[in-house]
Amino acid sequence: MRILVIIVFFISLALAHQTSMTQSGAELFWANPNVPLKISTNTQDLPSTQVLNIINQSMNQWNQQSNAQIISSSSSSNKIEFLSDFPYGSAVLGLTEISYNSNGAIQKASIYLNDDYTFKGSPGLYPAGQVYLGDVVTHEMGHLFGLSHSEVLNSSMFYSSYSGQSTLSSDDKSGLRSKYNQNYGSITGFVKGGSGIGVLGVHVQAISRNSGESIGAISDENGSFVIGGLNLNDTYYLYTSAIKKPQSLPGYFANVQTEFCPGAYVGSFFSKCGSEFDGKPTPVNLTISVPQVDVGTITINCALRSDQNYNYQKLKANFTPIKIFDYALENRHEKSFVGWFRKTTTSSWSTPDVLQLDLSSFNTGTNKKVKIDLVAFPFGSQREFEMSIYQNGHAIPETTKHFSFIPETQTYSIDLSATLPLAVDESENNFEVHVKSRRLGSSLVALTFPAAFEFSTDAYLPYLLNISLLEVNNGQLLPIMDSEAILSDNESCLDAPFTYAISKTEPQEAPATIGDDQTVAAASCGTIDPPQGGSGPMLIMLTGFLMILILSNSIKGRKKFLS
């Protein structure tokens, strides 16, 4: 099988929340957030009006998220255009060139698209050598704003292209807001291992109670992280894991540690010391009155931490129901629970987990509902789930959920969600959630996850069950927020005994031979002199689009990659 790898010359530095940085650590940004952009539609593949419409759709998505705005201009030095005889090499599909000064202030930015490739006018999966134009343009506009790559699987800034990348995720929106807006929430903290050592290059994901989506950050060399641009009136659950593909990130992360534990490290949720084995991650509430929260120290756990009684039930032939939420005892309006399923080689449904919710003491009145979400996609779990809900022993057929096909992108979603009204008679508000699982076939895995065989696995990965109480307020269905903070950090219960101190690496530039005897610059983080050899204060960073083309009709062959 012939493989052609297309790689870009330089990629920008991805620190906490995917922001690009100079070698000295300055964040790239537009001092004037109104960025004029000259748009050219000079491709042979699509009508000019369709190209302009796609570019405007991508531009408008970004513009809706922050004070930073891309403004169409007929005379700007910032531009997006299609080039034939691509000057950066025939293997490069697209590239963003950013010129900036020593403080990180962007002076000029241009997006170049290789017109030797075939751009399509609608979303979907395409054969090798073809790609939806919006998937490329939306990603590159993120670079133009100063964002780098993300390991959040549905992010438009994910390094590997996938069908549907033209739509911004919560991760993309938060990344932009954290650079240009201050009226959003943030979560900060430190990731540490044994002996209190900060860990460079841990992927920290905040899972939203409201949407189930993930917003990510990567810890720096002392373990600190910042997840900014977060929506308020939401609760977040923090999940830490090792970087999956350090070589797709800048040279800063070239020597990150991934082996902290006696066995393989997969990932774990943040829970306070003394509660690591109750299966209930610590909620982090962000509200208008408390928009910023410092969680302190988060430790890397060497095993997935879940409820001990639950783990015992997983060993039995028949699962005895366990209560995971008792409103009378806890007096809280949201609860999360960590479940898991064994690795399996069969496609048969598992024995169901049976999880009980006792909401009988919740004063419902009217217009109160309960929302139950099963979140698995952000963790890369190669599982198909079925969720069924029973109320007072009776099945509610419309709440039985399976993974779903998304016609627009021709892909699948494994996350599940059900919202149902609470009975006015409080005694009727006892529920059971039945969760079954089975292995996804390899073709379905490839249609579910980008870079599927690097960023997903059938190992013991978790699912997160979120239970959220809601009420109708001024015609809107909103979460009922808890005001009592229950944070407690992990400084006194550090795990990961094999953690050792690591310093960031300096960017390296070296040639590399990729496929078919092509020699290109190695993917790395850094800056280069201007193309004309100028020696002024302006530096240039190139960030581009990487595509792996496998010349076959297989699903894997239709995947493209960004770098």
GROMACS .gro file of N, CA and C in nm, residues 466-553:
model
  264
  466ASN      N    1  -2.380   1.177   3.396
  466ASN     CA    2  -2.413   1.305   3.458
  466ASN      C    3  -2.562   1.313   3.484
  467ILE      N    4  -2.600   1.343   3.608
  467ILE     CA    5  -2.740   1.363   3.644
  467ILE      C    6  -2.756   1.509   3.685
  468SER      N    7  -2.849   1.579   3.619
  468SER     CA    8  -2.862   1.722   3.640
  468SER      C    9  -3.008   1.759   3.658
  469LEU      N   10  -3.039   1.831   3.765
  469LEU     CA   11  -3.175   1.879   3.789
  469LEU      C   12  -3.191   2.017   3.725
  470LEU      N   13  -3.303   2.033   3.652
  470LEU     CA   14  -3.326   2.153   3.573
  470LEU      C   15  -3.461   2.214   3.611
  471GLU      N   16  -3.475   2.342   3.578
  471GLU     CA   17  -3.604   2.408   3.596
  471GLU      C   18  -3.627   2.506   3.483
  472VAL      N   19  -3.755   2.529   3.453
  472VAL     CA   20  -3.791   2.627   3.351
  472VAL      C   21  -3.795   2.764   3.416
  473ASN      N   22  -3.716   2.856   3.361
  473ASN     CA   23  -3.707   2.992   3.415
  473ASN      C   24  -3.715   3.089   3.299
  474ASN      N   25  -3.820   3.173   3.298
  474ASN     CA   26  -3.841   3.269   3.189
  474ASN      C   27  -3.840   3.201   3.052
  475GLY      N   28  -3.902   3.085   3.047
  475GLY     CA   29  -3.913   3.012   2.921
  475GLY      C   30  -3.792   2.931   2.883
  476GLN      N   31  -3.686   2.933   2.965
  476GLN     CA   32  -3.565   2.859   2.935
  476GLN      C   33  -3.546   2.746   3.035
  477LEU      N   34  -3.501   2.631   2.986
  477LEU     CA   35  -3.471   2.519   3.073
  477LEU      C   36  -3.326   2.531   3.118
  478LEU      N   37  -3.306   2.560   3.247
  478LEU     CA   38  -3.173   2.594   3.299
  478LEU      C   39  -3.134   2.500   3.412
  479PRO      N   40  -3.003   2.475   3.429
  479PRO     CA   41  -2.958   2.392   3.541
  479PRO      C   42  -2.979   2.464   3.674
  480ILE      N   43  -3.015   2.389   3.776
  480ILE     CA   44  -3.020   2.444   3.912
  480ILE      C   45  -2.880   2.432   3.969
  481MET      N   46  -2.820   2.545   3.999
  481MET     CA   47  -2.680   2.546   4.041
  481MET      C   48  -2.668   2.530   4.192
  482ASP      N   49  -2.564   2.460   4.236
  482ASP     CA   50  -2.531   2.448   4.377
  482ASP      C   51  -2.437   2.561   4.416
  483SER      N   52  -2.455   2.613   4.535
  483SER     CA   53  -2.372   2.725   4.581
  483SER      C   54  -2.261   2.680   4.674
  484GLU      N   55  -2.275   2.564   4.736
  484GLU     CA   56  -2.175   2.517   4.832
  484GLU      C   57  -2.058   2.451   4.760
  485ALA      N   58  -1.940   2.504   4.778
  485ALA     CA   59  -1.820   2.446   4.717
  485ALA      C   60  -1.774   2.325   4.798
  486ILE      N   61  -1.733   2.220   4.728
  486ILE     CA   62  -1.686   2.100   4.797
  486ILE      C   63  -1.545   2.062   4.750
  487LEU      N   64  -1.469   2.164   4.707
  487LEU     CA   65  -1.336   2.138   4.656
  487LEU      C   66  -1.241   2.096   4.768
  488SER      N   67  -1.151   2.007   4.734
  488SER     CA   68  -1.041   1.966   4.822
  488SER      C   69  -0.935   1.907   4.733
  489ASP      N   70  -0.812   1.963   4.737
  489ASP     CA   71  -0.714   1.920   4.638
  489ASP      C   72  -0.643   1.792   4.682
  490ASN      N   73  -0.546   1.748   4.600
  490ASN     CA   74  -0.482   1.617   4.617
  490ASN      C   75  -0.341   1.625   4.673
  491GLU      N   76  -0.305   1.738   4.733
  491GLU     CA   77  -0.167   1.753   4.782
  491GLU      C   78  -0.132   1.647   4.885
  492SER      N   79  -0.229   1.598   4.960
  492SER     CA   80  -0.201   1.500   5.065
  492SER      C   81  -0.220   1.355   5.019
  493CYS      N   82  -0.255   1.334   4.893
  493CYS     CA   83  -0.275   1.196   4.845
  493CYS      C   84  -0.220   1.179   4.704
  494LEU      N   85  -0.096   1.223   4.685
  494LEU     CA   86  -0.035   1.217   4.553
  494LEU      C   87  -0.007   1.072   4.512
  495ASP      N   88  -0.032   1.044   4.385
  495ASP     CA   89  -0.007   0.911   4.330
  495ASP      C   90   0.103   0.925   4.223
  496ALA      N   91   0.117   0.825   4.139
  496ALA     CA   92   0.215   0.824   4.030
  496ALA      C   93   0.357   0.830   4.085
  497PRO      N   94   0.405   0.723   4.147
  497PRO     CA   95   0.535   0.724   4.215
  497PRO      C   96   0.654   0.739   4.122
  498PHE      N   97   0.637   0.712   3.993
  498PHE     CA   98   0.751   0.718   3.901
  498PHE      C   99   0.765   0.854   3.833
  499THR      N  100   0.693   0.953   3.882
  499THR     CA  101   0.702   1.086   3.823
  499THR      C  102   0.839   1.147   3.852
  500TYR      N  103   0.897   1.209   3.750
  500TYR     CA  104   1.024   1.280   3.769
  500TYR      C  105   1.015   1.413   3.696
  501ALA      N  106   1.099   1.506   3.738
  501ALA     CA  107   1.094   1.641   3.682
  501ALA      C  108   1.143   1.642   3.538
  502ILE      N  109   1.073   1.716   3.454
  502ILE     CA  110   1.110   1.731   3.313
  502ILE      C  111   1.106   1.879   3.279
  503SER      N  112   1.206   1.923   3.205
  503SER     CA  113   1.206   2.060   3.154
  503SER      C  114   1.163   2.059   3.009
  504LYS      N  115   1.108   2.171   2.965
  504LYS     CA  116   1.069   2.180   2.825
  504LYS      C  117   1.191   2.168   2.736
  505THR      N  118   1.170   2.121   2.614
  505THR     CA  119   1.279   2.111   2.518
  505THR      C  120   1.281   2.234   2.429
  506GLU      N  121   1.398   2.268   2.382
  506GLU     CA  122   1.410   2.378   2.288
  506GLU      C  123   1.376   2.328   2.148
  507PRO      N  124   1.312   2.410   2.066
  507PRO     CA  125   1.276   2.368   1.931
  507PRO      C  126   1.398   2.326   1.851
  508GLN      N  127   1.383   2.221   1.773
  508GLN     CA  128   1.489   2.172   1.688
  508GLN      C  129   1.441   2.175   1.544
  509GLU      N  130   1.531   2.207   1.454
  509GLU     CA  131   1.499   2.204   1.312
  509GLU      C  132   1.589   2.102   1.246
  510ALA      N  133   1.529   2.006   1.176
  510ALA     CA  134   1.607   1.904   1.108
  510ALA      C  135   1.528   1.851   0.991
  511PRO      N  136   1.595   1.818   0.882
  511PRO     CA  137   1.524   1.762   0.768
  511PRO      C  138   1.476   1.622   0.799
  512ALA      N  139   1.369   1.583   0.734
  512ALA     CA  140   1.317   1.447   0.751
  512ALA      C  141   1.267   1.397   0.618
  513THR      N  142   1.291   1.272   0.589
  513THR     CA  143   1.245   1.212   0.465
  513THR      C  144   1.114   1.141   0.492
  514ILE      N  145   1.010   1.179   0.418
  514ILE     CA  146   0.877   1.126   0.440
  514ILE      C  147   0.826   1.060   0.313
  515GLY      N  148   0.804   0.929   0.317
  515GLY     CA  149   0.746   0.857   0.204
  515GLY      C  150   0.820   0.884   0.074
  516ASP      N  151   0.799   0.819  -0.032
  516ASP     CA  152   0.838   0.850  -0.169
  516ASP      C  153   0.963   0.938  -0.183
  517ASP      N  154   1.058   0.924  -0.091
  517ASP     CA  155   1.184   0.997  -0.098
  517ASP      C  156   1.168   1.149  -0.098
  518GLN      N  157   1.058   1.196  -0.041
  518GLN     CA  158   1.040   1.341  -0.030
  518GLN      C  159   1.112   1.392   0.093
  519THR      N  160   1.187   1.497   0.081
  519THR     CA  161   1.254   1.558   0.195
  519THR      C  162   1.184   1.689   0.229
  520VAL      N  163   1.140   1.699   0.353
  520VAL     CA  164   1.072   1.820   0.398
  520VAL      C  165   1.128   1.858   0.533
  521ALA      N  166   1.092   1.979   0.579
  521ALA     CA  167   1.134   2.018   0.712
  521ALA      C  168   1.057   1.939   0.816
  522ALA      N  169   1.125   1.901   0.924
  522ALA     CA  170   1.057   1.826   1.030
  522ALA      C  171   0.953   1.912   1.098
  523ALA      N  172   0.843   1.849   1.138
  523ALA     CA  173   0.742   1.922   1.214
  523ALA      C  174   0.802   1.961   1.348
  524SER      N  175   0.802   2.088   1.380
  524SER     CA  176   0.863   2.133   1.504
  524SER      C  177   0.803   2.266   1.543
  525CYS      N  178   0.841   2.312   1.660
  525CYS     CA  179   0.796   2.444   1.703
  525CYS      C  180   0.911   2.540   1.688
  526GLY      N  181   0.885   2.657   1.639
  526GLY     CA  182   0.995   2.752   1.632
  526GLY      C  183   0.962   2.867   1.540
  527THR      N  184   1.059   2.948   1.513
  527THR     CA  185   1.043   3.060   1.423
  527THR      C  186   1.153   3.055   1.320
  528ILE      N  187   1.130   3.119   1.207
  528ILE     CA  188   1.231   3.126   1.103
  528ILE      C  189   1.242   3.270   1.057
  529ASP      N  190   1.350   3.301   0.990
  529ASP     CA  191   1.364   3.435   0.935
  529ASP      C  192   1.264   3.457   0.823
  530PRO      N  193   1.228   3.582   0.795
  530PRO     CA  194   1.138   3.610   0.683
  530PRO      C  195   1.193   3.550   0.554
  531PRO      N  196   1.106   3.512   0.458
  531PRO     CA  197   1.150   3.443   0.337
  531PRO      C  198   1.254   3.518   0.257
  532GLN      N  199   1.249   3.653   0.261
  532GLN     CA  200   1.345   3.730   0.183
  532GLN      C  201   1.479   3.746   0.255
  533GLY      N  202   1.492   3.681   0.369
  533GLY     CA  203   1.618   3.688   0.441
  533GLY      C  204   1.632   3.813   0.525
  534GLY      N  205   1.523   3.885   0.547
  534GLY     CA  206   1.529   4.006   0.628
  534GLY      C  207   1.572   3.977   0.769
  535SER      N  208   1.625   4.075   0.835
  535SER     CA  209   1.672   4.055   0.972
  535SER      C  210   1.605   4.151   1.069
  536GLY      N  211   1.489   4.206   1.030
  536GLY     CA  212   1.418   4.301   1.114
  536GLY      C  213   1.354   4.233   1.233
  537PRO      N  214   1.270   4.306   1.308
  537PRO     CA  215   1.211   4.254   1.432
  537PRO      C  216   1.100   4.153   1.408
  538MET      N  217   1.053   4.139   1.283
  538MET     CA  218   0.939   4.052   1.258
  538MET      C  219   0.985   3.908   1.239
  539LEU      N  220   0.916   3.816   1.305
  539LEU     CA  221   0.943   3.674   1.291
  539LEU      C  222   0.825   3.607   1.227
  540ILE      N  223   0.846   3.487   1.175
  540ILE     CA  224   0.740   3.418   1.102
  540ILE      C  225   0.719   3.279   1.159
  541MET      N  226   0.594   3.241   1.178
  541MET     CA  227   0.558   3.107   1.218
  541MET      C  228   0.467   3.049   1.111
  542LEU      N  229   0.494   2.928   1.069
  542LEU     CA  230   0.411   2.862   0.969
  542LEU      C  231   0.337   2.748   1.034
  543THR      N  232   0.207   2.743   1.015
  543THR     CA  233   0.125   2.638   1.072
  543THR      C  234   0.034   2.585   0.964
  544GLY      N  235   0.034   2.456   0.943
  544GLY     CA  236  -0.039   2.409   0.826
  544GLY      C  237  -0.114   2.280   0.841
  545PHE      N  238  -0.151   2.228   0.729
  545PHE     CA  239  -0.246   2.117   0.717
  545PHE      C  240  -0.170   1.993   0.673
  546LEU      N  241  -0.180   1.888   0.752
  546LEU     CA  242  -0.113   1.763   0.720
  546LEU      C  243  -0.217   1.661   0.679
  547MET      N  244  -0.193   1.596   0.568
  547MET     CA  245  -0.286   1.495   0.521
  547MET      C  246  -0.211   1.366   0.495
  548ILE      N  247  -0.264   1.255   0.547
  548ILE     CA  248  -0.212   1.124   0.511
  548ILE      C  249  -0.309   1.064   0.412
  549LEU      N  250  -0.260   1.035   0.294
  549LEU     CA  251  -0.344   0.978   0.190
  549LEU      C  252  -0.306   0.833   0.171
  550ILE      N  253  -0.397   0.743   0.202
  550ILE     CA  254  -0.374   0.602   0.177
  550ILE      C  255  -0.451   0.569   0.050
  551LEU      N  256  -0.383   0.528  -0.052
  551LEU     CA  257  -0.444   0.514  -0.183
  551LEU      C  258  -0.523   0.385  -0.192
  552SER      N  259  -0.635   0.385  -0.122
  552SER     CA  260  -0.729   0.274  -0.127
  552SER      C  261  -0.866   0.330  -0.098
  553ASN      N  262  -0.966   0.246  -0.102
  553ASN     CA  263  -1.101   0.290  -0.074
  553ASN      C  264  -1.144   0.261   0.068
   0.00000   0.00000   0.00000
